[in-house]
Coordinates of C-alpha atoms in Angstrom, one line a residue:
M787 CA 181.6 124.7 54.5
P788 CA 179.0 125.0 52.3
L789 CA 178.9 129.0 51.4
L790 CA 178.7 128.8 47.0
I791 CA 181.5 131.1 46.2
H792 CA 181.5 131.1 43.1
S793 CA 179.1 129.7 39.9
L794 CA 178.7 129.2 36.8
I795 CA 175.5 127.8 36.6
L796 CA 173.2 131.0 37.2
A797 CA 174.7 132.3 33.4
Q798 CA 173.4 128.8 31.8
F799 CA 170.1 129.5 33.7
A800 CA 169.6 132.7 31.7
L801 CA 170.4 130.5 28.3
G802 CA 167.7 128.2 29.1
Q803 CA 165.7 130.7 29.8
A804 CA 166.2 132.0 27.3
A805 CA 166.0 128.8 25.4
G806 CA 162.0 128.1 27.3
L807 CA 163.0 126.5 29.6
S808 CA 162.2 128.9 31.9
I809 CA 160.7 127.3 36.1
Q810 CA 158.6 130.1 36.1
D811 CA 157.0 128.7 32.2
E812 CA 156.8 125.6 34.3
V813 CA 154.7 127.0 37.2
G814 CA 152.9 129.8 35.0
D815 CA 149.6 127.9 36.3
H816 CA 150.0 128.4 39.7
A817 CA 150.6 131.7 40.4
E818 CA 147.3 133.2 40.5
L819 CA 146.6 130.1 43.7
S820 CA 150.1 131.7 45.1
H821 CA 148.7 134.9 45.8
K822 CA 145.2 133.7 46.8
A823 CA 146.9 131.4 49.3
G824 CA 148.9 134.0 50.6
K825 CA 145.5 135.5 52.3
H826 CA 145.3 132.3 54.7
G827 CA 148.2 132.8 56.4
R828 CA 149.9 129.6 55.1
T829 CA 153.0 127.7 56.4
I830 CA 154.9 124.7 56.8
E831 CA 157.6 123.7 59.2
V832 CA 159.9 120.8 58.5
P833 CA 162.1 119.3 61.0
V834 CA 166.0 120.2 61.3
Y835 CA 167.8 117.3 62.3
N836 CA 171.2 118.2 64.6
R837 CA 174.2 116.2 62.8
L838 CA 176.9 117.3 65.4
D839 CA 179.3 114.3 64.3
K840 CA 178.7 115.2 60.9
Q841 CA 178.5 118.9 61.6
H842 CA 176.1 119.9 59.7
L843 CA 172.2 119.8 59.5
E844 CA 169.7 118.4 57.5
I845 CA 166.6 118.5 55.9
E846 CA 164.6 115.6 54.6
L847 CA 163.0 115.3 50.6
T848 CA 162.0 113.1 48.0
V849 CA 163.4 113.9 45.2
G850 CA 161.4 112.0 41.3
T851 CA 158.8 110.3 41.3
P852 CA 158.5 107.7 42.7
P853 CA 160.5 109.7 45.5
Q854 CA 164.1 108.6 46.2
K855 CA 164.5 109.8 49.4
F856 CA 167.1 111.7 50.8
S857 CA 168.5 113.3 53.8
I858 CA 170.7 117.0 52.5
M859 CA 171.8 120.4 54.4
P860 CA 169.7 123.6 54.7
D861 CA 172.0 125.8 52.9
T862 CA 171.2 129.6 53.5
G863 CA 174.7 130.2 51.5
S864 CA 174.0 129.1 48.9
P865 CA 170.7 129.1 46.0
F866 CA 171.2 125.4 44.6
A867 CA 169.7 122.1 45.4
W868 CA 172.2 119.1 44.3
V869 CA 171.5 115.4 45.3
P870 CA 174.4 112.9 44.5
S871 CA 175.6 111.1 41.7
A872 CA 176.4 107.2 42.0
S873 CA 179.5 108.0 39.5
S874 CA 181.4 110.7 42.1
P875 CA 184.9 110.4 41.9
A876 CA 185.2 111.0 45.9
C877 CA 183.8 107.4 46.4
T878 CA 183.3 105.6 42.6
P879 CA 182.2 102.4 42.5
N880 CA 180.6 102.0 46.0
C881 CA 179.5 105.5 47.1
P882 CA 176.9 105.2 49.8
L883 CA 172.8 105.2 49.3
P884 CA 171.1 107.0 48.0
V885 CA 172.5 108.6 45.2
W886 CA 169.7 109.5 42.3
N887 CA 168.8 108.3 39.6
P888 CA 166.9 110.2 37.6
N889 CA 166.6 107.9 34.7
A890 CA 164.4 105.9 37.6
S891 CA 161.6 108.8 37.3
S892 CA 159.3 109.6 35.4
T893 CA 159.1 113.3 36.0
A894 CA 162.9 114.0 35.2
L895 CA 163.8 115.8 32.7
D896 CA 167.4 117.1 31.1
I897 CA 167.3 120.5 31.3
H898 CA 170.7 120.8 29.5
V899 CA 172.8 123.0 32.5
I900 CA 175.6 122.7 33.3
F901 CA 176.7 122.3 37.3
N902 CA 179.6 124.1 38.1
A903 CA 179.9 125.5 41.2
S904 CA 183.2 125.8 44.0
Y905 CA 182.4 125.3 48.1
G906 CA 183.9 126.9 50.8
L907 CA 186.2 129.6 51.2
T908 CA 188.6 129.4 48.3
P909 CA 187.3 128.4 44.8
D910 CA 189.4 124.9 44.5
N911 CA 186.7 122.5 45.7
I912 CA 184.5 122.9 41.9
M913 CA 181.7 120.2 41.3
L914 CA 180.3 119.6 38.1
G915 CA 176.9 117.8 37.7
E916 CA 173.8 118.4 35.6
F917 CA 170.5 120.1 36.4
Y918 CA 167.0 117.8 35.9
N919 CA 163.3 119.3 36.8
D920 CA 161.8 117.5 38.8
T921 CA 158.9 117.0 41.4
I922 CA 160.8 117.5 44.7
G923 CA 158.2 116.8 48.2
V924 CA 159.1 118.5 50.9
G925 CA 157.3 118.7 54.7
G926 CA 154.4 117.4 53.0
V927 CA 153.2 119.4 49.7
A928 CA 154.9 118.4 46.4
L929 CA 157.1 121.2 44.3
P930 CA 156.3 119.6 40.1
Q931 CA 159.8 120.5 37.9
H932 CA 161.7 122.1 40.2
P933 CA 165.4 122.8 39.5
V934 CA 168.2 119.9 40.8
A935 CA 171.4 119.4 39.6
L936 CA 172.5 115.3 39.7
V937 CA 176.3 116.4 41.3
N938 CA 179.7 114.3 41.1
V939 CA 181.0 114.8 44.3
I940 CA 184.9 115.1 45.2
D941 CA 186.8 114.4 47.5
T942 CA 187.0 117.6 49.9
I943 CA 182.9 117.6 49.9
Y944 CA 182.5 114.3 50.5
D945 CA 185.5 114.0 53.5
A946 CA 183.4 117.2 55.3
Q947 CA 180.3 114.0 55.3
T948 CA 177.6 116.8 52.7
W949 CA 175.3 114.5 50.9
G950 CA 173.1 116.6 49.2
I951 CA 172.6 120.2 49.7
V952 CA 169.1 122.5 49.7
G953 CA 170.3 126.4 48.7
L954 CA 167.9 128.6 50.7
G955 CA 170.1 132.0 49.8
S956 CA 169.7 134.0 47.1
Q957 CA 169.0 133.3 42.7
L958 CA 171.0 136.5 42.8
Q959 CA 174.0 134.9 43.9
N960 CA 176.0 136.8 40.7
R961 CA 175.0 139.4 40.8
D962 CA 173.2 140.1 37.8
V963 CA 171.0 136.7 36.4
N964 CA 168.4 135.1 37.9
G965 CA 169.6 131.9 38.7
P966 CA 167.2 128.9 39.2
V967 CA 164.1 129.2 41.4
I968 CA 165.2 129.0 45.4
L969 CA 162.7 126.4 47.2
W970 CA 161.2 129.2 49.6
E971 CA 160.7 131.1 46.2
N972 CA 158.7 127.7 44.4
L973 CA 156.3 126.8 48.1
Y974 CA 155.4 130.7 47.8
R975 CA 154.9 130.6 44.0
L976 CA 152.8 127.7 44.2
G977 CA 150.6 128.6 47.4
Y978 CA 152.0 126.6 49.8
I979 CA 153.5 129.6 51.9
S980 CA 151.3 133.1 51.9
K981 CA 155.1 135.3 52.3
R982 CA 158.3 135.2 50.8
L983 CA 160.3 134.4 54.6
F984 CA 161.2 131.6 56.2
S985 CA 162.7 131.1 60.4
V986 CA 165.7 129.3 61.0
W987 CA 165.4 127.8 65.3
L988 CA 167.8 124.7 65.4
N989 CA 167.2 124.6 69.2
S990 CA 170.7 124.0 71.5
Q991 CA 173.6 122.1 70.5
D992 CA 172.3 119.4 72.5
A993 CA 169.4 118.9 71.5
K994 CA 168.5 116.7 68.3
E995 CA 166.5 118.4 66.1
G996 CA 165.1 121.9 65.7
T997 CA 162.5 123.8 62.7
I998 CA 162.6 125.5 59.8
L999 CA 159.4 127.2 59.3
F1000 CA 158.4 128.3 55.8
G1001 CA 156.6 131.0 55.0
G1002 CA 155.4 132.5 59.1
I1003 CA 156.9 133.4 61.9
D1004 CA 156.5 131.0 65.4
E1005 CA 157.9 133.6 68.1
S1006 CA 157.1 131.4 71.1
K1007 CA 160.7 129.9 70.1
A1008 CA 162.6 133.5 70.4
Q1009 CA 162.5 134.8 74.0
G1010 CA 162.3 138.5 73.7
E1011 CA 161.3 140.8 70.8
L1012 CA 162.8 140.1 67.6
K1013 CA 164.4 143.1 65.9
S1014 CA 165.1 143.6 62.3
T1015 CA 168.6 144.0 60.9
P1016 CA 168.1 145.3 57.0
L1017 CA 170.2 143.3 54.7
T1018 CA 174.0 145.1 53.1
S1019 CA 173.6 142.9 49.7
I1020 CA 170.7 145.1 48.4
I1021 CA 170.9 145.4 44.4
P1022 CA 168.5 147.1 42.1
T1023 CA 166.2 144.5 39.2
P1024 CA 163.6 145.4 36.9
A1025 CA 160.9 144.1 39.5
G1026 CA 162.6 146.5 42.6
D1027 CA 165.6 145.9 45.1
D1028 CA 166.4 142.6 46.1
F1029 CA 169.9 140.5 47.3
T1030 CA 172.6 138.8 46.4
A1031 CA 172.8 137.7 50.0
W1032 CA 171.7 136.6 53.8
S1033 CA 174.0 139.3 55.1
V1034 CA 173.8 141.9 57.3
S1035 CA 176.3 144.1 59.5
L1036 CA 177.5 143.3 62.3
T1037 CA 178.6 146.4 64.7
S1038 CA 179.9 145.3 68.1
L1039 CA 180.8 142.7 69.3
F1040 CA 181.9 141.4 73.1
R1041 CA 183.0 139.3 75.2
R1042 CA 181.4 139.1 78.8
D1043 CA 183.5 137.4 82.0
G1044 CA 180.5 135.8 83.6
Q1045 CA 182.9 134.9 87.1
N1046 CA 183.7 138.7 87.5
G1047 CA 181.5 140.7 85.7
G1048 CA 183.0 142.5 82.9
D1049 CA 183.5 143.5 78.5
E1050 CA 185.8 143.4 76.6
P1051 CA 185.0 144.9 73.0
L1052 CA 186.0 142.3 70.6
I1053 CA 185.9 144.9 67.6
N1054 CA 185.9 148.9 66.8
T1055 CA 184.5 148.4 63.0
S1056 CA 181.3 147.0 61.3
Y1057 CA 181.5 144.0 59.2
N1058 CA 178.9 142.4 56.5
A1059 CA 178.6 138.8 58.4
I1060 CA 176.4 136.4 56.8
L1061 CA 174.1 133.6 58.6
D1062 CA 175.0 130.9 57.0
T1063 CA 173.1 127.5 58.3
G1064 CA 176.0 125.4 55.6
S1065 CA 178.3 126.5 57.7
P1066 CA 179.1 124.5 61.3
N1067 CA 181.3 127.7 62.4
M1068 CA 181.7 131.2 62.6
Y1069 CA 184.6 132.1 59.9
V1070 CA 185.6 135.8 60.9
P1071 CA 189.0 137.7 60.1
Q1072 CA 192.2 136.3 60.9
D1073 CA 193.2 139.3 63.9
L1074 CA 189.7 138.9 64.9
Y1075 CA 190.0 135.6 65.3
D1076 CA 193.2 136.0 67.6
T1077 CA 191.7 138.3 69.4
L1078 CA 189.2 135.0 70.5
A1079 CA 191.1 132.3 70.8
A1080 CA 194.5 134.8 72.5
P1081 CA 192.7 133.8 76.2
L1082 CA 191.9 129.9 75.2
N1083 CA 194.5 128.5 75.5
V1084 CA 193.8 127.6 72.0
T1085 CA 195.8 124.7 70.2
L1086 CA 196.0 124.2 66.6
R1087 CA 195.9 121.8 63.9
T1088 CA 197.1 121.6 60.6
Y1089 CA 194.1 119.0 59.7
R1090 CA 191.6 121.7 57.9
N1091 CA 192.9 124.1 60.1
T1092 CA 191.3 123.7 62.8
S1093 CA 191.4 125.0 66.7
Y1094 CA 190.7 122.6 69.9
V1095 CA 190.9 124.0 73.2
P1096 CA 190.9 122.8 77.3
C1097 CA 186.8 120.7 76.5
S1098 CA 187.0 122.9 80.8
L1099 CA 185.8 125.8 78.9
R1100 CA 182.8 124.4 77.9
S1101 CA 181.4 124.8 81.2
S1102 CA 182.8 128.6 81.8
P1103 CA 180.4 131.4 82.5
D1104 CA 181.8 133.5 79.6
S1105 CA 179.6 134.3 76.1
L1106 CA 180.1 136.5 73.6
H1107 CA 178.1 138.9 72.8
F1108 CA 177.0 140.1 69.1
G1109 CA 175.0 143.4 68.2
F1110 CA 173.8 144.0 64.1
A1111 CA 172.7 147.1 62.8
G1112 CA 169.0 148.4 63.5
K1113 CA 166.6 148.8 60.4
D1114 CA 165.2 152.5 59.9
G1115 CA 166.7 153.5 63.6
A1116 CA 165.2 151.2 65.5
E1117 CA 167.4 149.2 68.2
G1118 CA 169.4 146.3 66.2
P1119 CA 169.3 142.9 67.6
H1120 CA 171.5 141.6 70.0
V1121 CA 172.4 138.0 70.9
C1122 CA 174.2 136.1 73.2
V1123 CA 176.2 132.7 72.7
P1124 CA 177.7 131.2 75.8
Y1125 CA 180.4 129.2 76.1
S1126 CA 179.0 125.8 75.6
E1127 CA 177.7 126.7 72.6
I1128 CA 180.8 127.6 70.9
I1129 CA 182.9 125.1 71.8
Y1130 CA 181.7 121.2 70.5
P1131 CA 181.2 118.2 73.8
F1132 CA 185.0 116.0 73.1
G1133 CA 185.0 113.9 70.3
M1134 CA 183.4 115.8 68.2
P1135 CA 182.9 116.0 64.7
A1136 CA 183.1 112.5 65.0
N1137 CA 185.6 112.0 61.8
L1138 CA 188.3 114.0 63.4
G1139 CA 188.4 111.5 66.8
E1140 CA 189.1 112.2 70.2
V1141 CA 192.1 114.7 70.3
H1142 CA 194.4 115.7 73.8
S1143 CA 197.4 117.9 74.8
E1144 CA 200.6 116.0 74.8
D1145 CA 200.3 116.0 78.9
G1146 CA 196.4 113.3 78.0
T1147 CA 194.2 116.9 78.6
E1148 CA 191.3 116.4 77.0
L1149 CA 190.8 119.0 73.8
C1150 CA 187.1 120.2 72.2
Y1151 CA 186.9 121.6 68.7
L1152 CA 186.7 125.2 69.2
G1153 CA 183.4 126.8 66.7
V1154 CA 185.6 129.7 65.4
L1155 CA 187.8 129.9 62.7
S1156 CA 190.0 132.1 61.2
N1157 CA 188.6 133.1 57.8
N1158 CA 192.1 132.6 56.0
G1159 CA 192.4 135.4 54.5
S1160 CA 189.2 135.1 52.1
G1161 CA 187.1 138.8 53.6
I1162 CA 183.9 136.5 54.1
F1163 CA 182.5 136.9 57.4
L1164 CA 180.4 133.4 58.0
L1165 CA 178.7 133.2 61.6
G1166 CA 177.4 129.7 60.8
N1167 CA 175.8 127.0 63.0
S1168 CA 177.7 128.1 66.2
F1169 CA 176.2 131.0 65.9
I1170 CA 172.6 129.8 64.5
R1171 CA 171.6 128.2 67.3
S1172 CA 171.5 131.2 70.1
A1173 CA 169.7 132.7 68.1
Y1174 CA 165.5 132.3 65.8
V1175 CA 166.0 133.7 63.1
V1176 CA 163.6 135.4 59.8
Y1177 CA 164.9 134.9 56.7
D1178 CA 162.8 138.2 55.0
A1179 CA 163.0 138.4 51.4
D1180 CA 160.4 140.4 51.4
D1181 CA 160.9 143.1 53.6
L1182 CA 165.6 142.6 53.1
E1183 CA 166.0 141.6 56.4
L1184 CA 166.5 139.6 59.3
Q1185 CA 164.6 139.1 62.1
I1186 CA 166.5 137.8 65.0
A1187 CA 166.2 137.6 68.7
Q1188 CA 168.1 135.0 71.6
S1189 CA 166.3 131.5 70.7
R1190 CA 164.8 129.8 73.2
W1191 CA 165.8 126.1 73.4
E1192 CA 163.4 122.8 74.6

């Protein structure tokens, strides 16, 4: 769900910067350090925990002084970091811990910028809050005066068991103004990492954890050669070209019959697809969803527009194969996603419970859903688990290879 689709925050940050609230001003003394540190190839590796029961990923970070600990979602589909407020309408007065109390932090600074953002495929999931600058701790390092919002969580986000997000997207998501500094960008500016990139390795569906490596690439986590695919959301800025989203061109998709052989093409045009760690599933156009679902005996449930298939398909040898545009005439990446990674285990996600057909057959959640005409094409974690993905802001590309699971 947590693709950011609308925000009033970025323009407000521009106003805040004009009023002297620039993040660059807060960390300006570290600018030279970041360039010097870049020569040493510094990286920071952070465990990312697979919460399949909740349909999302989690990393651990701290906010404030003394540090308040949170386990929140790393989201390449949005730029903002936020943590929940005890006054969230979805749960007050009995909101679960942890909730953030900026008054308990000696380093929290109210910068008077309102958080107003909508998540998901429709503009209905609007959440409000307020931004602060405070010390963020991640991977054993501290980022002083990093922007973090105290947010009033609404029912749909709370029901999705999302209790905080750290955005790993683009500062330019609204295309026209600079937004709050992103975590990976701030790690670079402060000299903790030497490159403006990070690598995501989620491991297999049944694994407890994977990693996010900020500033580097671990080729041992990839099968075969990492191949580049250019970002498609490039815009010019005074400092040169930049990007608005981690979107790339999906040029081929076919289903491979693992038992009898043969490939069935599923698309005849290319799509701009966002590789979004904040989305548990793939969200595709309705016609493509219908083609994918046709041989799977799908049962649709009106609750959250979910799709279920017979659990026996988890052991099918069939797979989906995704091909992406190459860069500068080179061959692009190719990723194979087996059915066992697309279809959830029986009873997962836990908040939806066990599902059976009318004849008692066990049904399993399908990690491919229709985008309901939103025009958004997302390759979420049901795809990303099968890939090793390098999100590269310096070269405006993704580098992708088949994942090597452990």
